Coordinates of C-alpha atoms in Angstrom, one line a residue:
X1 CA 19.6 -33.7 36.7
X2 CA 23.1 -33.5 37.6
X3 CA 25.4 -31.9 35.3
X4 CA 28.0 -34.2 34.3
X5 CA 28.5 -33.2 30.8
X6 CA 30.7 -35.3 28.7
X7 CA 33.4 -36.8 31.0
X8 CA 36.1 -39.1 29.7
X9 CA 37.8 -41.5 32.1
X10 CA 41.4 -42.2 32.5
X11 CA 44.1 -44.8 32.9
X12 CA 45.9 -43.5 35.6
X13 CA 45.7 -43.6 39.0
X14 CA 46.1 -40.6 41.6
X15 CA 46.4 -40.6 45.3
X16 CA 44.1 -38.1 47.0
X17 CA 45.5 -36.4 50.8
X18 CA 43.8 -37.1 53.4
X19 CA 42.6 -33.4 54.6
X20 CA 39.7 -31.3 53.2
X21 CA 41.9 -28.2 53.0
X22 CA 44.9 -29.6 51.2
X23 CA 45.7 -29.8 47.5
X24 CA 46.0 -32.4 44.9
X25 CA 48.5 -32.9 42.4
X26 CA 47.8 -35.8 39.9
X27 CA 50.5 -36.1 37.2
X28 CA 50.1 -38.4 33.9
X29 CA 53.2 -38.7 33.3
X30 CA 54.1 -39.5 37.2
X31 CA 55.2 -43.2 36.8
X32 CA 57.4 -43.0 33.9
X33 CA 59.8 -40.0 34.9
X34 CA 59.5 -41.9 38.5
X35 CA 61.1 -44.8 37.4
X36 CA 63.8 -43.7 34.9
X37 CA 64.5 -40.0 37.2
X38 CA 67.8 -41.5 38.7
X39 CA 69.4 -42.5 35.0
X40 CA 68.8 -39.0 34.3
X41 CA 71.4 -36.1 33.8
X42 CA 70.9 -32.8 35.9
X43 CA 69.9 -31.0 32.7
X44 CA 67.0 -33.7 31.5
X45 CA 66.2 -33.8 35.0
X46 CA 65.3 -30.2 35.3
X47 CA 63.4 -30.5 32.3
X48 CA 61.6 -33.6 33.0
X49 CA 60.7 -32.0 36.5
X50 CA 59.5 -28.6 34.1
X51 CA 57.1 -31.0 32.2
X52 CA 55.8 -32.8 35.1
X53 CA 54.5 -29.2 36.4
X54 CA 53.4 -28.8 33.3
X55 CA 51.3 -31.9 32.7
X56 CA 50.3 -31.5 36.6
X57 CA 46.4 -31.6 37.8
X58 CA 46.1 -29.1 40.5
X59 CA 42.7 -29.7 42.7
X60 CA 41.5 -27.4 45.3
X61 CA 39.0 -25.8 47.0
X62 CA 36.5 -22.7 45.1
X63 CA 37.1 -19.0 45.5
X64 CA 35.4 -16.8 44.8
X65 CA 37.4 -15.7 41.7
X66 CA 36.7 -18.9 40.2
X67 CA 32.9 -18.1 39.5
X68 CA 33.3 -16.9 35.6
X69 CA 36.1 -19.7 35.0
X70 CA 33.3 -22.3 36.7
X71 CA 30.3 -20.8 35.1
X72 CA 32.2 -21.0 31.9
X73 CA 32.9 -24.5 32.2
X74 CA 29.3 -25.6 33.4
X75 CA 27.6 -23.5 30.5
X76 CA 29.8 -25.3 27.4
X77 CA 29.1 -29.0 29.4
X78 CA 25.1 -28.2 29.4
X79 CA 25.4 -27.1 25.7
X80 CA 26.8 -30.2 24.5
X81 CA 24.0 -32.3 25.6
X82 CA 22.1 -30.1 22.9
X83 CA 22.7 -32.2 19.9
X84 CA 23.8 -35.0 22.0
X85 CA 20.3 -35.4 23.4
X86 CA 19.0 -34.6 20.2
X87 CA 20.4 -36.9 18.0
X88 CA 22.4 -39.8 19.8
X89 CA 19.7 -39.9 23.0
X90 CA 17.8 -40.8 20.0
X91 CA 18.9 -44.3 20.0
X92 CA 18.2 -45.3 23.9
X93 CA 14.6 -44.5 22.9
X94 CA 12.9 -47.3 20.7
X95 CA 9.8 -46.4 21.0
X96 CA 10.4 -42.9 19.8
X97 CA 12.2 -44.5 17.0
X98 CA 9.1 -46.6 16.2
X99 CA 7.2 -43.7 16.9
X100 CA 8.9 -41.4 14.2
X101 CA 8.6 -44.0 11.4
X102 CA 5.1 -44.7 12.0
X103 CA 4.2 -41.0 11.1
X104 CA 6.5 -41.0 8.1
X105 CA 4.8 -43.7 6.9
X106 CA 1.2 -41.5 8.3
X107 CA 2.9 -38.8 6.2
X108 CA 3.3 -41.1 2.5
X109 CA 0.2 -42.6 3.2
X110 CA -1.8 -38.9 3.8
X111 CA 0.6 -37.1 0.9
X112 CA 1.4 -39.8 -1.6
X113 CA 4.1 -37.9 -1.9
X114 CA 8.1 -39.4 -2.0
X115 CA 9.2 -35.4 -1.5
X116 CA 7.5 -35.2 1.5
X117 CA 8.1 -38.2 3.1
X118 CA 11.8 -37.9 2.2
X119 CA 11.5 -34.9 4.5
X120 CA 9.7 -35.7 7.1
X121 CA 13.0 -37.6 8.9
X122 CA 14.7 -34.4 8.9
X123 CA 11.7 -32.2 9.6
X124 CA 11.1 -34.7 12.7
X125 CA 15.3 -34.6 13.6
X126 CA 15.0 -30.5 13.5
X127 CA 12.5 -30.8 16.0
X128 CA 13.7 -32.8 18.3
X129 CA 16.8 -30.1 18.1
X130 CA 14.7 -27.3 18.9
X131 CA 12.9 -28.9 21.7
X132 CA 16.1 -30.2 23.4
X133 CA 17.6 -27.3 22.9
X134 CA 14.8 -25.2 24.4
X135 CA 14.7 -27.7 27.9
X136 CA 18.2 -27.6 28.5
X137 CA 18.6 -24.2 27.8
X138 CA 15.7 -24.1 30.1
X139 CA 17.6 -26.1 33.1
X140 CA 20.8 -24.3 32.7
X141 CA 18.8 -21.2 33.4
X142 CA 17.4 -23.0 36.5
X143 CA 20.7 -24.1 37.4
X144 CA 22.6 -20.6 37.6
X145 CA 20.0 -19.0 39.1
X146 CA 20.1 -21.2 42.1
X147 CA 23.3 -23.1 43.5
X148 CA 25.3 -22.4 40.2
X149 CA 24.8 -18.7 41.2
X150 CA 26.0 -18.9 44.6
X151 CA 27.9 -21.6 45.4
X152 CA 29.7 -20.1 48.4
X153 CA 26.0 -20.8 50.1
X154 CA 25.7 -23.3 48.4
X155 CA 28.5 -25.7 48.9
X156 CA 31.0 -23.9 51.2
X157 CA 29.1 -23.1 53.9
X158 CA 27.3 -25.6 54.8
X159 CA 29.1 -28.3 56.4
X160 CA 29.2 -31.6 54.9
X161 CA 28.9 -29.6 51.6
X162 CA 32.1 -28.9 49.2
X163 CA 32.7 -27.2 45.4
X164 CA 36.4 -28.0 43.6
X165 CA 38.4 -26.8 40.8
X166 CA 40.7 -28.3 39.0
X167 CA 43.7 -26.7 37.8
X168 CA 46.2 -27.0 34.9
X169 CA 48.7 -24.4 33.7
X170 CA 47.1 -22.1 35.8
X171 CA 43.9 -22.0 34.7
X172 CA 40.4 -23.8 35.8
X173 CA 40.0 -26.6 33.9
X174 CA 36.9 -29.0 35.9
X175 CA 34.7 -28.4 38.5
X176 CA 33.1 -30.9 41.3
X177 CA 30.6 -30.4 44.1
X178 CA 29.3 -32.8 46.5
X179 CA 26.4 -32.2 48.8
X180 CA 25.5 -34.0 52.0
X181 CA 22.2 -35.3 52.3
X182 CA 21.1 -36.5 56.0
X183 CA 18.4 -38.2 55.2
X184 CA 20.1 -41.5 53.6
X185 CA 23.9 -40.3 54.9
X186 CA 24.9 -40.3 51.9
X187 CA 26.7 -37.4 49.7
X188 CA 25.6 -36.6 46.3
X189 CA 28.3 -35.8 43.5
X190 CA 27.4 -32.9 41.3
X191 CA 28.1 -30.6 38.9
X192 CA 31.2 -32.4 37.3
X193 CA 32.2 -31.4 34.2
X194 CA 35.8 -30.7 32.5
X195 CA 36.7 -27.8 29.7
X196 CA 36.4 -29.5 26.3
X197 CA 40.2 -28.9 25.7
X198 CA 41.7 -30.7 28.1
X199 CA 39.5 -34.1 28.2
X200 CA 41.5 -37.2 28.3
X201 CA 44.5 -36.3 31.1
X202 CA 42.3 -38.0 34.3
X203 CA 40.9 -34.9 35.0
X204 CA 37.7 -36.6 35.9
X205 CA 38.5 -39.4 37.6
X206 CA 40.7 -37.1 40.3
X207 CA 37.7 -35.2 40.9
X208 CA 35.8 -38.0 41.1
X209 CA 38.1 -39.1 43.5
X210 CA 38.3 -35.9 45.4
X211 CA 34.7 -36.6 46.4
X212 CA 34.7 -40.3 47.6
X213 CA 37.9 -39.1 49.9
X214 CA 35.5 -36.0 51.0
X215 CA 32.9 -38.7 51.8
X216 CA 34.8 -40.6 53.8
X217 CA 36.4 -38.3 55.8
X218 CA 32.7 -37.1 56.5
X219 CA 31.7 -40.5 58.0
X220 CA 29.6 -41.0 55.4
X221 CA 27.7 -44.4 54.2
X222 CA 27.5 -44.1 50.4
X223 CA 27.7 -41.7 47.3
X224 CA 25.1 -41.2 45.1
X225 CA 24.8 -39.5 41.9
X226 CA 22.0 -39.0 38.7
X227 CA 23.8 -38.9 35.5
X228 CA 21.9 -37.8 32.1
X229 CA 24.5 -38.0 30.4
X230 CA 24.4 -39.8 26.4
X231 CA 28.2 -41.0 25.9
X232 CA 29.1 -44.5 27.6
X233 CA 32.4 -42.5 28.4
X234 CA 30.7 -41.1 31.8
X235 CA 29.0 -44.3 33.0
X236 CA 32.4 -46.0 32.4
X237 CA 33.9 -43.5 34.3
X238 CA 31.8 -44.2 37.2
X239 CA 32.0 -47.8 37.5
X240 CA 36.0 -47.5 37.3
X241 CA 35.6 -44.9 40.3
X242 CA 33.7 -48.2 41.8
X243 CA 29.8 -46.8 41.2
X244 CA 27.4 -49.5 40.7
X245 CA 24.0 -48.2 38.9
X246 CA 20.8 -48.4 40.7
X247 CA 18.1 -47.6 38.7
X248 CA 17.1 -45.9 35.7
X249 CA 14.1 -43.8 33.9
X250 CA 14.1 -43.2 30.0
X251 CA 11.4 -40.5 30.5
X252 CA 13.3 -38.4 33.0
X253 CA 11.5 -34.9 33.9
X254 CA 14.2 -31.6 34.2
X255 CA 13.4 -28.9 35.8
X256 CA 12.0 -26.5 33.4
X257 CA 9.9 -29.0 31.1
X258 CA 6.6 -28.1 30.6
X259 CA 5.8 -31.5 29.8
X260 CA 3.2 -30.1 26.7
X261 CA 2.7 -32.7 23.9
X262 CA 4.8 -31.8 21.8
X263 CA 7.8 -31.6 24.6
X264 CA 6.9 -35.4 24.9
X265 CA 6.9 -36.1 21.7
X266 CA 10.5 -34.8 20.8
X267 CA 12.1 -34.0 23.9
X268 CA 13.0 -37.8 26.1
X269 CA 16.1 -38.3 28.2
X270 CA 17.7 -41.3 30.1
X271 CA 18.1 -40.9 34.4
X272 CA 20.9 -43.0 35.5
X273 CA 21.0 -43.8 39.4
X274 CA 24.5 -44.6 40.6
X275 CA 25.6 -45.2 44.1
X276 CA 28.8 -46.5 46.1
X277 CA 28.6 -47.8 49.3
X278 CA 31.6 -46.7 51.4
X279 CA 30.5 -49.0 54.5
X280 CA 27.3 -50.6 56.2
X281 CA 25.3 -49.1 58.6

Protein backbone atom coordinates (compact mmCIF):
# COMPACT_ATOMS: atom_id res chain seq x y z
CA UNK A 1 0.00 0.00 0.00
CA UNK A 2 1.23 3.30 -0.31
CA UNK A 3 0.91 5.67 2.49
CA UNK A 4 -1.00 8.58 1.44
CA UNK A 5 -2.89 9.23 4.46
CA UNK A 6 -5.49 11.81 4.40
CA UNK A 7 -4.52 14.41 1.76
CA UNK A 8 -6.62 17.44 1.01
CA UNK A 9 -6.11 19.16 -2.39
CA UNK A 10 -5.81 22.82 -3.08
CA UNK A 11 -6.93 25.66 -5.27
CA UNK A 12 -3.83 27.12 -6.08
CA UNK A 13 -1.38 26.66 -8.39
CA UNK A 14 2.60 26.49 -7.90
CA UNK A 15 5.36 26.44 -10.36
CA UNK A 16 7.90 23.79 -9.64
CA UNK A 17 12.07 24.65 -10.91
CA UNK A 18 13.36 22.83 -13.15
CA UNK A 19 16.47 21.16 -11.25
CA UNK A 20 16.44 18.20 -8.75
CA UNK A 21 18.63 20.10 -6.32
CA UNK A 22 16.76 23.39 -6.09
CA UNK A 23 13.98 24.47 -3.75
CA UNK A 24 10.36 25.31 -3.96
CA UNK A 25 8.54 28.00 -2.63
CA UNK A 26 4.72 27.84 -3.14
CA UNK A 27 2.80 30.78 -1.51
CA UNK A 28 -1.13 30.92 -1.05
CA UNK A 29 -1.37 34.08 -0.82
CA UNK A 30 1.05 34.69 -4.01
CA UNK A 31 -1.55 36.22 -6.48
CA UNK A 32 -3.23 38.64 -4.31
CA UNK A 33 -0.21 40.55 -2.78
CA UNK A 34 1.16 40.15 -6.53
CA UNK A 35 -1.35 42.15 -7.90
CA UNK A 36 -2.06 44.91 -5.41
CA UNK A 37 2.09 45.01 -4.14
CA UNK A 38 2.70 48.33 -6.24
CA UNK A 39 -0.47 50.30 -4.50
CA UNK A 40 1.17 49.50 -1.43
CA UNK A 41 3.06 51.78 1.10
CA UNK A 42 6.74 50.79 2.13
CA UNK A 43 5.39 49.91 5.66
CA UNK A 44 2.38 47.44 4.32
CA UNK A 45 4.79 46.32 1.92
CA UNK A 46 7.24 45.02 4.40
CA UNK A 47 4.55 43.39 6.13
CA UNK A 48 2.86 41.93 3.38
CA UNK A 49 6.36 40.54 2.18
CA UNK A 50 6.64 39.18 6.29
CA UNK A 51 3.30 37.27 5.74
CA UNK A 52 4.14 35.85 2.42
CA UNK A 53 7.30 34.09 4.28
CA UNK A 54 5.12 33.22 6.58
CA UNK A 55 2.38 31.55 4.60
CA UNK A 56 5.42 30.21 2.31
CA UNK A 57 5.69 26.19 1.39
CA UNK A 58 9.32 25.42 1.41
CA UNK A 59 10.10 21.94 -0.55
CA UNK A 60 13.39 20.28 -0.58
CA UNK A 61 15.40 17.53 -0.53
CA UNK A 62 15.68 14.89 3.01
CA UNK A 63 18.51 15.08 5.45
CA UNK A 64 19.19 13.24 7.62
CA UNK A 65 17.87 15.40 10.56
CA UNK A 66 14.59 15.11 9.09
CA UNK A 67 14.08 11.35 10.03
CA UNK A 68 11.99 11.93 13.56
CA UNK A 69 10.12 15.03 11.90
CA UNK A 70 9.30 12.41 8.84
CA UNK A 71 8.72 9.41 10.94
CA UNK A 72 6.40 11.54 12.97
CA UNK A 73 4.44 12.56 10.16
CA UNK A 74 4.17 9.08 8.49
CA UNK A 75 3.11 7.39 11.96
CA UNK A 76 0.00 9.97 12.70
CA UNK A 77 -1.09 9.50 8.66
CA UNK A 78 -1.06 5.46 9.11
CA UNK A 79 -3.07 5.97 12.40
CA UNK A 80 -5.77 7.81 10.93
CA UNK A 81 -6.73 5.11 8.60
CA UNK A 82 -7.56 3.28 11.93
CA UNK A 83 -11.07 4.33 12.41
CA UNK A 84 -11.19 5.49 8.93
CA UNK A 85 -10.93 1.94 7.64
CA UNK A 86 -12.96 0.90 10.37
CA UNK A 87 -15.91 2.70 10.12
CA UNK A 88 -16.20 4.80 6.81
CA UNK A 89 -14.24 1.87 4.57
CA UNK A 90 -17.32 0.30 5.78
CA UNK A 91 -19.42 1.79 3.24
CA UNK A 92 -17.33 0.89 -0.10
CA UNK A 93 -17.96 -2.72 1.08
CA UNK A 94 -21.74 -3.90 0.43
CA UNK A 95 -21.30 -7.15 0.87
CA UNK A 96 -19.82 -6.81 4.30
CA UNK A 97 -22.69 -4.61 5.01
CA UNK A 98 -25.11 -7.40 3.85
CA UNK A 99 -22.93 -9.62 5.50
CA UNK A 100 -23.20 -7.97 9.04
CA UNK A 101 -27.06 -7.76 9.01
CA UNK A 102 -27.53 -11.20 8.02
CA UNK A 103 -25.76 -12.34 11.36
CA UNK A 104 -27.79 -9.80 13.38
CA UNK A 105 -30.65 -11.16 12.15
CA UNK A 106 -28.68 -14.99 12.81
CA UNK A 107 -28.19 -13.46 16.20
CA UNK A 108 -32.39 -12.45 16.95
CA UNK A 109 -33.29 -15.44 15.38
CA UNK A 110 -30.65 -17.90 17.62
CA UNK A 111 -31.28 -15.41 20.95
CA UNK A 112 -34.77 -14.11 20.65
CA UNK A 113 -33.45 -11.68 22.34
CA UNK A 114 -33.93 -7.48 21.35
CA UNK A 115 -30.79 -6.89 24.03
CA UNK A 116 -28.68 -8.81 22.14
CA UNK A 117 -29.46 -8.09 18.83
CA UNK A 118 -29.40 -4.33 19.74
CA UNK A 119 -25.73 -5.18 20.42
CA UNK A 120 -24.64 -7.13 18.07
CA UNK A 121 -24.07 -3.74 15.53
CA UNK A 122 -21.71 -2.44 17.96
CA UNK A 123 -20.14 -5.68 19.10
CA UNK A 124 -19.54 -6.34 15.12
CA UNK A 125 -18.37 -2.25 14.67
CA UNK A 126 -15.72 -2.93 17.77
CA UNK A 127 -14.43 -5.62 15.88
CA UNK A 128 -13.82 -4.43 12.89
CA UNK A 129 -11.83 -1.54 15.07
CA UNK A 130 -9.66 -3.98 16.54
CA UNK A 131 -8.84 -5.91 13.48
CA UNK A 132 -8.05 -2.74 11.40
CA UNK A 133 -6.30 -1.51 14.00
CA UNK A 134 -4.17 -4.58 14.50
CA UNK A 135 -3.23 -4.73 10.29
CA UNK A 136 -2.30 -1.34 10.06
CA UNK A 137 -0.47 -1.18 13.10
CA UNK A 138 0.85 -4.26 11.57
CA UNK A 139 2.00 -2.52 8.07
CA UNK A 140 3.38 0.55 9.74
CA UNK A 141 5.69 -1.76 11.61
CA UNK A 142 6.61 -3.30 8.14
CA UNK A 143 6.92 0.04 6.76
CA UNK A 144 9.62 1.51 9.31
CA UNK A 145 11.51 -1.33 9.43
CA UNK A 146 12.27 -1.25 5.87
CA UNK A 147 12.49 1.98 3.54
CA UNK A 148 10.74 4.12 6.25
CA UNK A 149 13.87 3.26 8.35
CA UNK A 150 16.43 4.16 6.01
CA UNK A 151 15.45 6.23 3.45
CA UNK A 152 18.90 7.63 2.58
CA UNK A 153 19.25 3.87 0.91
CA UNK A 154 16.30 3.90 0.19
CA UNK A 155 15.44 6.87 -1.87
CA UNK A 156 18.65 9.07 -2.04
CA UNK A 157 20.97 6.78 -3.28
CA UNK A 158 19.75 5.21 -5.83
CA UNK A 159 19.40 7.08 -8.80
CA UNK A 160 16.13 7.70 -10.31
CA UNK A 161 14.97 7.52 -6.59
CA UNK A 162 14.06 10.83 -4.45
CA UNK A 163 12.43 11.51 -0.57
CA UNK A 164 11.07 15.46 0.03
CA UNK A 165 10.03 17.51 2.86
CA UNK A 166 8.07 20.15 2.93
CA UNK A 167 8.56 23.04 4.97
CA UNK A 168 6.50 25.80 6.73
CA UNK A 169 7.68 28.13 9.56
CA UNK A 170 10.58 26.11 9.78
CA UNK A 171 9.38 23.09 10.60
CA UNK A 172 8.57 19.64 8.43
CA UNK A 173 5.27 19.75 7.54
CA UNK A 174 4.77 16.68 4.45
CA UNK A 175 6.80 14.28 3.08
CA UNK A 176 7.00 12.70 -0.70
CA UNK A 177 9.11 9.90 -2.23
CA UNK A 178 9.19 8.66 -5.61
CA UNK A 179 10.86 5.48 -6.78
CA UNK A 180 11.91 4.50 -10.23
CA UNK A 181 10.83 1.40 -11.48
CA UNK A 182 12.65 0.08 -14.81
CA UNK A 183 10.64 -2.42 -15.61
CA UNK A 184 7.52 -0.18 -17.00
CA UNK A 185 9.72 3.30 -16.87
CA UNK A 186 7.60 4.53 -14.91
CA UNK A 187 8.17 6.26 -11.23
CA UNK A 188 6.00 5.39 -8.36
CA UNK A 189 4.75 8.20 -5.91
CA UNK A 190 4.97 7.22 -2.28
CA UNK A 191 4.77 7.93 1.02
CA UNK A 192 2.82 11.26 0.84
CA UNK A 193 1.33 12.45 3.70
CA UNK A 194 0.93 16.13 5.39
CA UNK A 195 0.96 16.93 9.40
CA UNK A 196 -2.79 17.08 10.43
CA UNK A 197 -2.33 20.84 11.34
CA UNK A 198 -1.45 22.28 8.42
CA UNK A 199 -4.02 20.48 5.76
CA UNK A 200 -5.71 22.78 3.45
CA UNK A 201 -2.62 25.43 2.33
CA UNK A 202 -1.65 23.12 -1.19
CA UNK A 203 0.72 21.37 0.65
CA UNK A 204 -0.13 18.29 -1.18
CA UNK A 205 -0.60 19.22 -4.43
CA UNK A 206 3.20 20.88 -4.54
CA UNK A 207 4.52 17.71 -3.51
CA UNK A 208 2.61 16.05 -5.78
CA UNK A 209 3.95 18.28 -8.18
CA UNK A 210 7.52 17.98 -7.03
CA UNK A 211 7.23 14.39 -8.25
CA UNK A 212 5.77 14.65 -11.87
CA UNK A 213 8.68 17.45 -12.43
CA UNK A 214 11.18 14.71 -10.92
CA UNK A 215 9.64 12.30 -13.42
CA UNK A 216 10.14 14.25 -16.25
CA UNK A 217 13.38 15.43 -15.77
CA UNK A 218 14.20 11.61 -15.40
CA UNK A 219 12.87 10.80 -18.96
CA UNK A 220 10.38 8.98 -17.66
CA UNK A 221 7.00 7.56 -19.47
CA UNK A 222 4.37 7.61 -16.64
CA UNK A 223 3.61 7.93 -12.83
CA UNK A 224 2.04 5.48 -10.98
CA UNK A 225 0.71 5.30 -7.60
CA UNK A 226 -1.70 2.68 -5.19
CA UNK A 227 -3.74 4.72 -2.94
CA UNK A 228 -5.87 3.08 0.10
CA UNK A 229 -6.89 5.83 1.14
CA UNK A 230 -11.05 6.20 2.43
CA UNK A 231 -11.70 10.12 1.96
CA UNK A 232 -12.66 11.29 -1.79
CA UNK A 233 -10.26 14.23 -0.76
CA UNK A 234 -7.08 12.12 -2.02
CA UNK A 235 -8.51 10.68 -5.20
CA UNK A 236 -9.59 14.29 -6.01
CA UNK A 237 -6.39 15.38 -5.43
CA UNK A 238 -4.97 13.04 -7.88
CA UNK A 239 -7.12 13.62 -10.78
CA UNK A 240 -6.52 17.58 -10.34
CA UNK A 241 -2.64 16.60 -10.42
CA UNK A 242 -3.87 14.91 -13.89
CA UNK A 243 -3.92 11.00 -12.52
CA UNK A 244 -6.35 8.95 -14.26
CA UNK A 245 -7.31 5.56 -12.14
CA UNK A 246 -6.51 2.27 -13.54
CA UNK A 247 -7.82 -0.30 -11.68
CA UNK A 248 -9.13 -1.16 -8.39
CA UNK A 249 -9.44 -4.19 -5.74
CA UNK A 250 -11.99 -3.91 -2.66
CA UNK A 251 -10.17 -6.94 -1.00
CA UNK A 252 -6.66 -5.52 -1.14
CA UNK A 253 -3.96 -7.70 0.87
CA UNK A 254 -1.20 -5.36 3.26
CA UNK A 255 1.72 -6.60 4.15
CA UNK A 256 1.31 -8.03 7.49
CA UNK A 257 -2.34 -9.69 7.16
CA UNK A 258 -2.51 -12.97 8.08
CA UNK A 259 -5.51 -13.35 6.09
CA UNK A 260 -7.23 -15.75 9.14
CA UNK A 261 -11.11 -15.81 9.03
CA UNK A 262 -11.73 -13.64 11.12
CA UNK A 263 -9.18 -10.94 9.45
CA UNK A 264 -11.51 -11.40 6.39
CA UNK A 265 -14.35 -11.10 8.01
CA UNK A 266 -13.70 -7.58 9.63
CA UNK A 267 -10.71 -6.29 8.20
CA UNK A 268 -11.44 -5.28 3.99
CA UNK A 269 -9.79 -2.26 2.16
CA UNK A 270 -10.11 -0.64 -1.27
CA UNK A 271 -6.69 -0.57 -3.83
CA UNK A 272 -6.83 2.27 -6.09
CA UNK A 273 -4.47 2.15 -9.21
CA UNK A 274 -3.65 5.54 -10.63
CA UNK A 275 -1.33 6.40 -13.34
CA UNK A 276 -0.19 9.57 -15.57
CA UNK A 277 1.22 9.21 -18.72
CA UNK A 278 3.89 11.87 -19.25
CA UNK A 279 4.52 10.78 -22.98
CA UNK A 280 4.41 7.63 -25.39
CA UNK A 281 6.85 5.29 -25.84
Amino acid sequence: MVCETKIVADEHDATIPGTKKDAMLVSSSHALWSSGSAALSPGLEERAGDARRRDAVFIREFERGDHGEVRRIFNEGIAERIPNTAFRGLRQQPKTQFLYALLTLMCFVVTKSFTLTCCAPFILMGARYYYSRKVILSYLDCALHTDMADIEAYYMKPAGSCFWVAVLEGRVVGIVAAQGREDDNAVELRRMSVDARYRGKGIAKALGRRVLEFAVRNNYAAVVLGTTAVKMAAHKLYESLGFRRTGRSDDYRLPGMSRTALERLFFQIRHSRYRLQLREE
